[in-house]
Structures are given as structure tokens and as C-alpha cells.
XYZ file of C-alpha atoms in Angstrom:
450
model
C -44.316 29.493 -0.923
C -42.847 32.514 0.876
C -39.074 31.878 0.872
C -38.483 34.751 3.299
C -37.292 32.826 6.370
C -39.051 35.112 8.846
C -41.920 36.550 6.820
C -42.656 40.256 7.087
C -40.515 42.655 5.059
C -36.959 41.658 4.285
C -35.610 38.933 2.042
C -38.628 39.090 -0.244
C -39.057 36.042 -2.482
C -42.039 33.931 -3.572
C -41.938 30.529 -5.253
C -44.944 29.806 -7.483
C -46.139 26.724 -9.360
C -48.833 27.010 -12.056
C -49.407 23.727 -13.852
C -46.034 22.783 -15.380
C -44.616 26.261 -14.803
C -42.334 27.022 -11.873
C -41.081 30.529 -11.207
C -39.798 32.865 -8.469
C -40.831 36.465 -7.805
C -37.910 38.548 -6.461
C -34.873 37.460 -4.474
C -34.013 40.005 -1.792
C -31.604 40.389 1.105
C -32.889 41.269 4.572
C -31.444 44.657 5.588
C -31.260 43.696 9.299
C -29.709 40.226 8.929
C -26.168 39.186 8.041
C -24.651 36.236 6.221
C -26.878 33.633 4.622
C -29.550 34.421 7.202
C -30.174 37.605 5.218
C -31.091 35.629 2.094
C -34.279 33.696 1.297
C -34.165 29.967 2.012
C -33.346 28.778 -1.500
C -32.637 25.241 -0.220
C -36.401 24.745 -0.501
C -36.079 24.868 -4.296
C -32.445 23.917 -4.909
C -33.416 20.998 -7.178
C -36.244 22.844 -8.944
C -35.770 23.813 -12.583
C -37.262 27.279 -12.876
C -38.951 28.465 -16.054
C -38.295 32.120 -15.234
C -37.708 34.640 -12.465
C -39.525 37.979 -12.111
C -37.868 41.092 -10.679
C -40.531 43.605 -9.627
C -38.017 46.393 -8.889
C -34.416 47.055 -7.858
C -34.504 47.748 -4.136
C -32.087 45.341 -2.461
C -34.760 43.688 -0.353
C -36.074 42.427 -3.707
C -32.917 41.748 -5.761
C -30.019 41.446 -3.276
C -29.937 37.626 -3.384
C -30.455 37.255 -7.142
C -26.915 35.945 -7.795
C -27.499 33.220 -5.176
C -30.769 32.150 -6.792
C -29.126 32.017 -10.211
C -26.202 29.835 -9.111
C -26.405 26.634 -11.158
C -29.255 28.158 -13.213
C -27.364 29.648 -16.175
C -30.297 29.306 -18.557
C -33.125 30.726 -16.440
C -34.376 34.051 -17.842
C -34.961 36.931 -15.433
C -37.850 39.162 -16.538
C -37.841 42.854 -15.625
C -38.681 46.290 -16.997
C -36.210 48.287 -19.074
C -35.367 50.720 -16.230
C -34.780 47.805 -13.861
C -32.476 46.170 -16.372
C -30.473 49.409 -16.486
C -30.217 49.575 -12.679
C -29.938 46.010 -11.406
C -26.219 45.442 -11.983
C -25.222 48.725 -10.340
C -27.290 47.936 -7.262
C -25.823 44.440 -6.981
C -22.255 45.666 -7.396
C -22.833 48.186 -4.577
C -24.206 45.377 -2.394
C -21.075 43.331 -3.043
C -18.903 46.300 -2.017
C -20.921 46.780 1.189
C -20.546 43.106 2.087
C -16.805 43.280 1.539
C -16.605 46.229 3.901
C -18.774 44.442 6.471
C -16.539 41.382 6.246
C -13.523 43.530 7.130
C -15.251 45.543 9.853
C -17.409 42.851 11.475
C -15.544 39.643 10.560
C -18.541 38.024 8.831
C -16.971 34.900 7.303
C -19.720 34.298 4.690
C -19.338 37.704 3.094
C -19.413 38.595 0.312
C -22.222 36.201 -0.648
C -21.298 36.721 -4.318
C -18.549 38.394 -6.308
C -18.463 41.144 -8.909
C -17.563 38.465 -11.466
C -20.696 36.489 -10.602
C -22.845 39.598 -11.084
C -21.353 40.163 -14.526
C -21.857 36.497 -15.408
C -25.630 36.564 -14.773
C -26.247 39.851 -16.614
C -26.884 38.035 -19.884
C -29.927 36.371 -18.273
C -31.698 39.695 -17.640
C -34.509 40.066 -20.191
C -36.408 43.319 -20.771
C -40.162 42.907 -20.540
C -41.799 46.121 -21.811
C -44.731 47.467 -19.815
C -48.154 46.524 -21.210
C -46.690 43.992 -23.679
C -47.821 40.406 -23.144
C -45.140 37.734 -23.188
C -46.022 34.089 -23.797
C -44.036 31.397 -22.001
C -44.456 27.828 -23.251
C -43.859 24.428 -21.659
C -44.726 21.502 -23.893
C -48.269 22.146 -25.081
C -49.046 24.537 -22.218
C -48.762 28.326 -22.446
C -48.676 31.085 -19.845
C -49.215 34.776 -20.586
C -47.257 37.362 -18.594
C -47.860 41.141 -18.654
C -45.952 43.774 -16.664
C -47.704 46.984 -15.547
C -46.238 50.187 -14.096
C -46.378 50.179 -10.291
C -45.057 53.640 -9.426
C -42.991 53.186 -6.220
C -39.549 53.552 -7.835
C -38.006 53.605 -11.290
C -38.823 50.419 -13.173
C -41.197 49.003 -10.566
C -43.870 46.707 -11.947
C -46.851 44.714 -10.886
C -47.776 41.884 -13.191
C -50.645 39.704 -14.323
C -50.543 36.104 -15.417
C -53.141 34.210 -17.419
C -53.015 30.441 -17.350
C -55.618 27.681 -17.790
C -58.520 30.143 -17.958
C -57.520 31.776 -14.667
C -56.089 35.230 -14.006
C -53.591 36.204 -11.313
C -52.244 39.619 -10.323
C -49.202 40.540 -8.213
C -49.001 44.194 -7.104
C -45.341 44.174 -6.076
C -44.514 47.383 -4.168
C -46.950 49.967 -5.443
C -47.621 53.724 -5.268
C -50.659 55.171 -6.994
C -49.743 58.840 -6.447
C -47.540 60.669 -8.918
C -44.097 61.711 -7.707
C -42.152 64.633 -9.171
C -39.966 62.279 -11.234
C -42.219 59.244 -11.643
C -45.875 58.704 -12.486
C -48.003 56.569 -10.199
C -49.128 53.007 -10.839
C -51.060 52.188 -13.990
C -52.781 48.936 -13.149
C -55.598 47.291 -15.146
C -58.920 48.863 -14.287
C -61.202 46.589 -12.266
C -60.320 43.387 -14.084
C -61.758 40.172 -12.741
C -58.935 38.144 -11.220
C -59.167 34.769 -9.547
C -56.200 35.378 -7.209
C -54.271 38.503 -6.315
C -51.083 38.915 -4.287
C -50.852 42.308 -2.585
C -48.261 44.230 -0.598
C -49.319 45.320 2.896
C -46.446 47.615 3.941
C -48.565 50.467 5.325
C -51.268 48.345 6.922
C -50.518 49.793 10.386
C -50.286 53.394 9.161
C -53.473 55.413 9.527
C -54.174 57.694 6.601
C -54.827 61.369 7.131
C -57.111 62.719 4.373
C -55.839 66.232 5.049
C -52.304 65.199 4.122
C -51.640 64.833 0.411
C -48.264 64.283 -1.207
C -48.317 67.885 -2.456
C -49.246 69.283 0.953
C -46.388 67.321 2.503
C -43.957 68.654 -0.118
C -45.194 72.172 0.702
C -44.689 71.514 4.417
C -41.185 70.179 3.761
C -40.253 73.334 1.856
C -41.683 75.567 4.601
C -39.693 73.609 7.209
C -36.498 74.104 5.185
C -37.152 77.853 4.861
C -37.904 78.242 8.586
C -34.754 76.343 9.541
C -32.494 78.349 7.242
C -33.977 81.638 8.466
C -33.118 80.813 12.062
C -29.552 79.951 11.065
C -29.833 76.187 11.164
C -29.083 73.301 8.811
C -31.477 70.703 7.407
C -30.631 67.001 7.241
C -32.793 64.925 4.861
C -31.876 61.219 5.115
C -32.818 59.555 1.817
C -32.836 56.199 0.117
C -30.279 56.080 -2.697
C -32.664 54.638 -5.275
C -35.484 57.026 -6.025
C -35.815 59.229 -2.966
C -32.533 61.140 -3.348
C -33.303 61.996 -6.967
C -36.872 63.006 -5.993
C -35.683 65.357 -3.256
C -32.990 66.882 -5.500
C -35.672 67.616 -8.098
C -38.028 69.131 -5.502
C -35.255 71.418 -4.212
C -34.277 72.426 -7.762
C -37.846 73.329 -8.713
C -38.397 75.216 -5.444
C -35.210 77.194 -5.993
C -36.281 78.191 -9.489
C -39.704 79.234 -8.183
C -38.171 81.318 -5.408
C -39.765 79.156 -2.712
C -36.527 78.560 -0.808
C -33.435 80.763 -0.453
C -30.110 79.935 -2.005
C -27.739 78.165 0.360
C -25.163 75.342 0.206
C -26.712 71.984 -0.721
C -24.752 68.874 0.094
C -25.178 65.354 -1.249
C -23.366 62.062 -0.715
C -23.825 58.352 -1.112
C -24.819 55.868 -3.783
C -27.750 58.083 -4.767
C -25.490 60.503 -6.645
C -24.262 57.707 -8.866
C -27.810 56.434 -9.329
C -28.742 59.939 -10.460
C -26.643 59.389 -13.612
C -28.555 56.185 -14.300
C -31.859 57.998 -13.797
C -30.755 60.606 -16.321
C -30.078 57.826 -18.868
C -33.390 56.113 -18.113
C -35.257 59.401 -18.584
C -33.657 59.917 -21.981
C -33.895 56.334 -23.234
C -37.290 55.238 -21.949
C -39.178 58.451 -21.056
C -40.437 56.576 -17.988
C -38.756 58.992 -15.611
C -38.644 62.777 -15.363
C -35.190 63.378 -13.933
C -32.203 65.275 -15.274
C -28.759 65.368 -13.751
C -28.784 69.070 -14.657
C -30.680 69.494 -11.390
C -27.532 68.512 -9.479
C -25.547 71.242 -11.216
C -28.305 73.819 -10.967
C -28.595 73.548 -7.169
C -24.808 73.534 -6.844
C -24.727 70.181 -5.052
C -21.389 69.506 -3.396
C -19.879 66.894 -1.114
C -20.326 67.482 2.626
C -17.248 68.331 4.692
C -15.240 65.246 5.604
C -14.671 63.965 9.125
C -16.921 66.411 10.950
C -16.409 65.647 14.656
C -19.548 64.537 16.527
C -21.158 67.500 18.245
C -19.361 70.066 16.053
C -21.546 71.640 13.409
C -20.306 72.270 9.832
C -18.805 75.693 9.201
C -21.622 76.583 6.769
C -25.309 75.995 7.296
C -27.111 74.276 4.446
C -29.298 71.428 3.230
C -27.818 67.932 3.544
C -29.437 65.314 1.250
C -27.655 62.158 2.333
C -28.085 58.401 2.297
C -29.110 56.275 4.033
C -32.813 56.987 4.521
C -32.882 55.161 7.852
C -29.657 56.765 9.079
C -27.939 53.374 9.205
C -24.578 53.272 10.984
C -21.511 54.475 9.107
C -23.468 56.152 6.327
C -23.239 59.860 5.393
C -26.607 60.703 7.005
C -25.573 58.956 10.258
C -22.282 60.810 10.479
C -23.756 64.247 9.758
C -26.610 63.545 12.177
C -24.045 63.209 14.946
C -22.820 66.739 14.216
C -26.281 68.341 13.995
C -28.523 66.619 16.553
C -27.416 68.743 19.524
C -28.200 72.039 17.769
C -31.627 73.528 18.461
C -31.567 75.550 15.221
C -31.253 72.404 13.065
C -33.984 70.197 11.631
C -34.054 66.516 10.612
C -36.598 65.768 7.853
C -37.486 62.092 7.377
C -39.264 61.578 4.047
C -39.599 57.795 3.909
C -40.070 54.618 5.908
C -37.798 54.033 8.890
C -37.550 50.604 10.478
C -38.042 51.042 14.259
C -34.795 49.188 14.968
C -32.605 51.494 12.844
C -31.036 54.728 14.170
C -33.545 56.729 12.153
C -36.463 54.764 13.582
C -35.141 55.140 17.124
C -34.715 58.877 16.660
C -38.295 59.242 15.422
C -39.524 57.354 18.495
C -37.541 59.564 20.887
C -38.549 62.951 22.224
C -36.964 66.405 22.612
C -34.364 66.393 25.343
C -33.933 62.596 25.311
C -30.417 61.201 25.221
C -29.528 59.653 21.871
C -26.626 57.277 21.410
C -24.665 56.948 18.184
C -23.361 53.489 19.044
C -21.124 53.033 16.004
C -19.027 56.072 16.948
C -19.478 55.903 20.736
C -21.114 59.317 20.978
C -24.106 60.463 23.038
C -26.017 63.748 22.979
C -29.348 65.266 23.923
C -31.897 65.683 21.145
C -32.246 69.413 20.632
C -32.772 69.545 16.869
C -36.309 69.613 15.488
C -37.326 66.134 14.230
C -40.021 66.034 11.515
C -41.587 63.200 9.556
C -43.254 63.777 6.172
C -45.766 61.435 4.560
C -43.946 60.966 1.258
C -43.814 57.180 1.267
C -43.091 55.192 -1.867
C -45.889 52.827 -0.877
C -49.621 53.297 -1.390
C -51.911 54.015 1.562
C -53.583 50.927 2.959
C -57.053 52.098 1.886
C -55.899 52.462 -1.738
C -54.585 48.898 -1.855
C -57.676 47.620 -0.048
C -59.934 49.297 -2.614
C -57.898 47.893 -5.477
C -58.059 44.381 -4.018
C -61.820 44.565 -3.611
C -62.376 46.018 -7.081
C -60.584 43.096 -8.746
C -63.250 40.709 -7.458
C -60.609 38.131 -6.538
C -61.847 35.200 -4.484
C -58.349 34.482 -3.143
C -56.170 37.266 -1.741
C -52.590 36.595 -0.602
C -50.914 39.042 1.802
C -47.210 39.790 1.413
C -44.535 42.397 2.207
C -45.836 43.600 5.545
C -45.242 43.194 9.244
C -47.627 41.092 11.329
C -49.836 43.988 12.391
C -50.025 45.343 8.842
C -51.156 41.998 7.446
C -53.670 41.605 10.246
C -55.263 44.951 9.383
C -55.690 43.869 5.771
C -56.976 40.426 6.759
C -59.623 41.915 9.081
C -60.790 44.525 6.558
C -60.902 42.076 3.676
C -62.842 39.494 5.669
C -65.339 42.149 6.717
C -65.806 43.498 3.186
C -65.712 40.161 1.374
C -66.722 37.310 3.741
C -66.678 34.791 0.908
C -63.081 35.544 -0.110
C -60.196 33.343 0.995
C -57.526 35.445 2.698
C -54.076 33.850 2.924
C -51.351 35.240 5.183
C -48.613 32.785 4.228
C -46.322 31.413 6.888
C -42.648 31.286 5.888
C -41.617 28.201 3.891
C -45.127 26.729 3.886
C -46.928 25.776 0.660
C -50.490 26.843 -0.101
C -52.819 25.719 -2.891
C -55.108 28.309 -4.487
């Protein structure tokens, strides 16, 4: 059962029953909803005794509602990778702080949905499940085998397989097969025969361009930065705090050392700088990341000027690596965008997914010379800066996931984590390639038997 009230991408959470075993995969908060509407509908399983919970990775649309799910479940283990176990509390504490601020600014009575004390109380339930090591869960005389595999995407992300009653199941979670500068791509089992697979469909509506590789897009990003600096402009790179900020910092550091970009001020702000310290620890303790906080020092990263008035550019040109990645209101990237957007010498570089309803998504949909409104600060300006989008997504291309799904030989394929059009693309392609397969696009809060 998909516990996400509205389907699509948001409060990601799946409830699964296999024989006597009952478990939940992820428990996220919807980034565009507020209050309890942002959480999965856990009333569907409020009286269910769960055997375990799986956390695929630590983005908030997958873990943000975990304390709600664990209320009155003090003995339910939460399985996750070692990097995820090192990150999950920090991400939840930040979410609690954000909800407290939203309560004060927007008078949302339900916020915060959980306290810092509740986060600390559930930490003992987080169990490390090493990649590639099979864990056996027992219930009476029945046994279930669980194995976590690296999924790329972001630090600690995992897809997993389950073996039970002579059947095999695979859940991709959010997956990226390409290597990033700080994280290797997914390492999934090679063409295993599964009975049922559950796949993400995030990029189902995004056409792939074979001429664009991750490396070619990194090269194009660096060239764009150089061109902007040479004409006296500044570069704004809105980034997600978990993964993308550390990736961009590393790319800039390496390019500096190789003489590919000139020296200039580099600014950073947001949760991502704190997460960088965690990434440094993960790199040293698990060797599953390739990030060092030395990169921050080596590029001379400093905080951006405070309280820059809208429409007034900073005194010094430079590179601004700021969260949030979608330029959400009242974030560092949103505020600096208001100071740079009117300047024709400046460039905005989007390096990840932007929801169409966010300020970043709206800016990408607009054109040069259009009026753009920064509603949160009551400021309007014409778009004169150069707006660029780079294909550096943390999600695999649709063809890669399609190929993986077909190679597994699964007779049942469940579509998750994608908007309606994205799921429809996968459904059509899968039906065409495998007419005998059962394709399930689950409706919210409806049970399916496979």
C-alpha cells in the first residue's frame, strides 16, 4: 500500500505484507504540504505491529515523518546503511528546526510534528545494515532474508532485495547508476531473476540526450563559470544540502587545482556546510564516500554577505554555492537570487531537479526579459541574468531503469516515486516490451496483491 496520500513524489512510504511479516519502506514528508497533510497516512496502519522499517536514504521526502511512524513503536527496528545511520538524526533535527520557524512565521498550529527529544528517543532503534550482507528476520517458524545494495543517488542510499517463501523481490529506492565525483554509482545484482520489483520513475518524463554525459555537463558547468567570471559577473548555483553541495564544492576544488577556473571568492551557506562535516566523517569511517572538508578550506569558502538588498549586487563578484536547490523562499539561494537576477553579467546554474511550483522551477520555465516575482520579499524584477540547467541529476535516466527492470525478468513491476506522466511513460514502455508482465501503478492508500 502506498501511504503517500496523493501519490507521486512527496511523502514517500510503502506498507508491505509478506506472509507473517509486516514492514514499511521509508516515511517521508511532502516538501509542498504543511502540517499532517505533509506526512503519509499512518492511520492506515496505526494498529499494525511492524516487524521492521527500511530507510532507503536520508532525503526528507523519505525520512521526514519517521518519528511519527515510530510513535508507540519503541521496539521496531529501523534498518539502514552505515552512512544513513550517521546522517539521519542531523537531518531530522534540521527538519524540526524548520517546522518551528514555520510555526512562528506562518502560524501552523500542528508544527513541529515532533520534538528534538523525540528524535533522540528513537535513535536507539536505528540499526546498521551493511551493504551486501544478508540479514535474516524471523517470525515464528518463518524467515525472511534482507540484503541492502548500494544505489548511488546520495550518501548511504540503498536498494534492497528480499527473499521469502521461494520468491525474490527487489526495491530500487532512488537510484543513480553513474559515478559522481564523491560517490560511486549503484551496484545492484546483475540480472537476477526476481518475481516482483518496485522501481522509482522520477525521470520518466525527461528525454535523455545521448550527447550529454555527466562529465560533459560538468565540463559545460565549468566553462559557464569561467565565461561568467570573465565578463565580470557572479554565478549562483542553488544546491540541495545533502549530497549536491558537497559534490559541487569538490568539483570546484578539483577545477581550481587543475587551473580550469580562475581564483575568485566562493561563498557557501545553508545546512549543506554542516552536512559536509558528516560527509568527511563518513568518508573516513566507511570509505563509501570520497569527500574531504579540506576542499572547503582549499577553495576559501566563506559566508555570503548578509542582508543584501534585492536588486543590489554584492560588492565582490564570485561563485555562490547555496541551498536550497529549488530556490525555496527564505533560503540563502532565494535571497541571493533576488540580488543577482537583474544583472545581465550574472548566471544561475541549476544542477538538480526543480519542482515546477517552486521559485527555481518557475524561473526555469520563464524566459529572458520576463518579470519575476520574489513573493516572500515582495520584490519584482526583469530576468536579465543567464539561466542554465545542467543534467547532473541524482536519479538515473529513464532508459537505464527501464533496462534494469526488463533484465530482472520480473513478472510484476510496481511503479513508485514519480509524477503521473513519468509513471505513464514507464507503464507504456514496459507493456510494450513485456506484454506478459503485470504493471502496477498503485493508487494512494489502496492495497494490491502480487
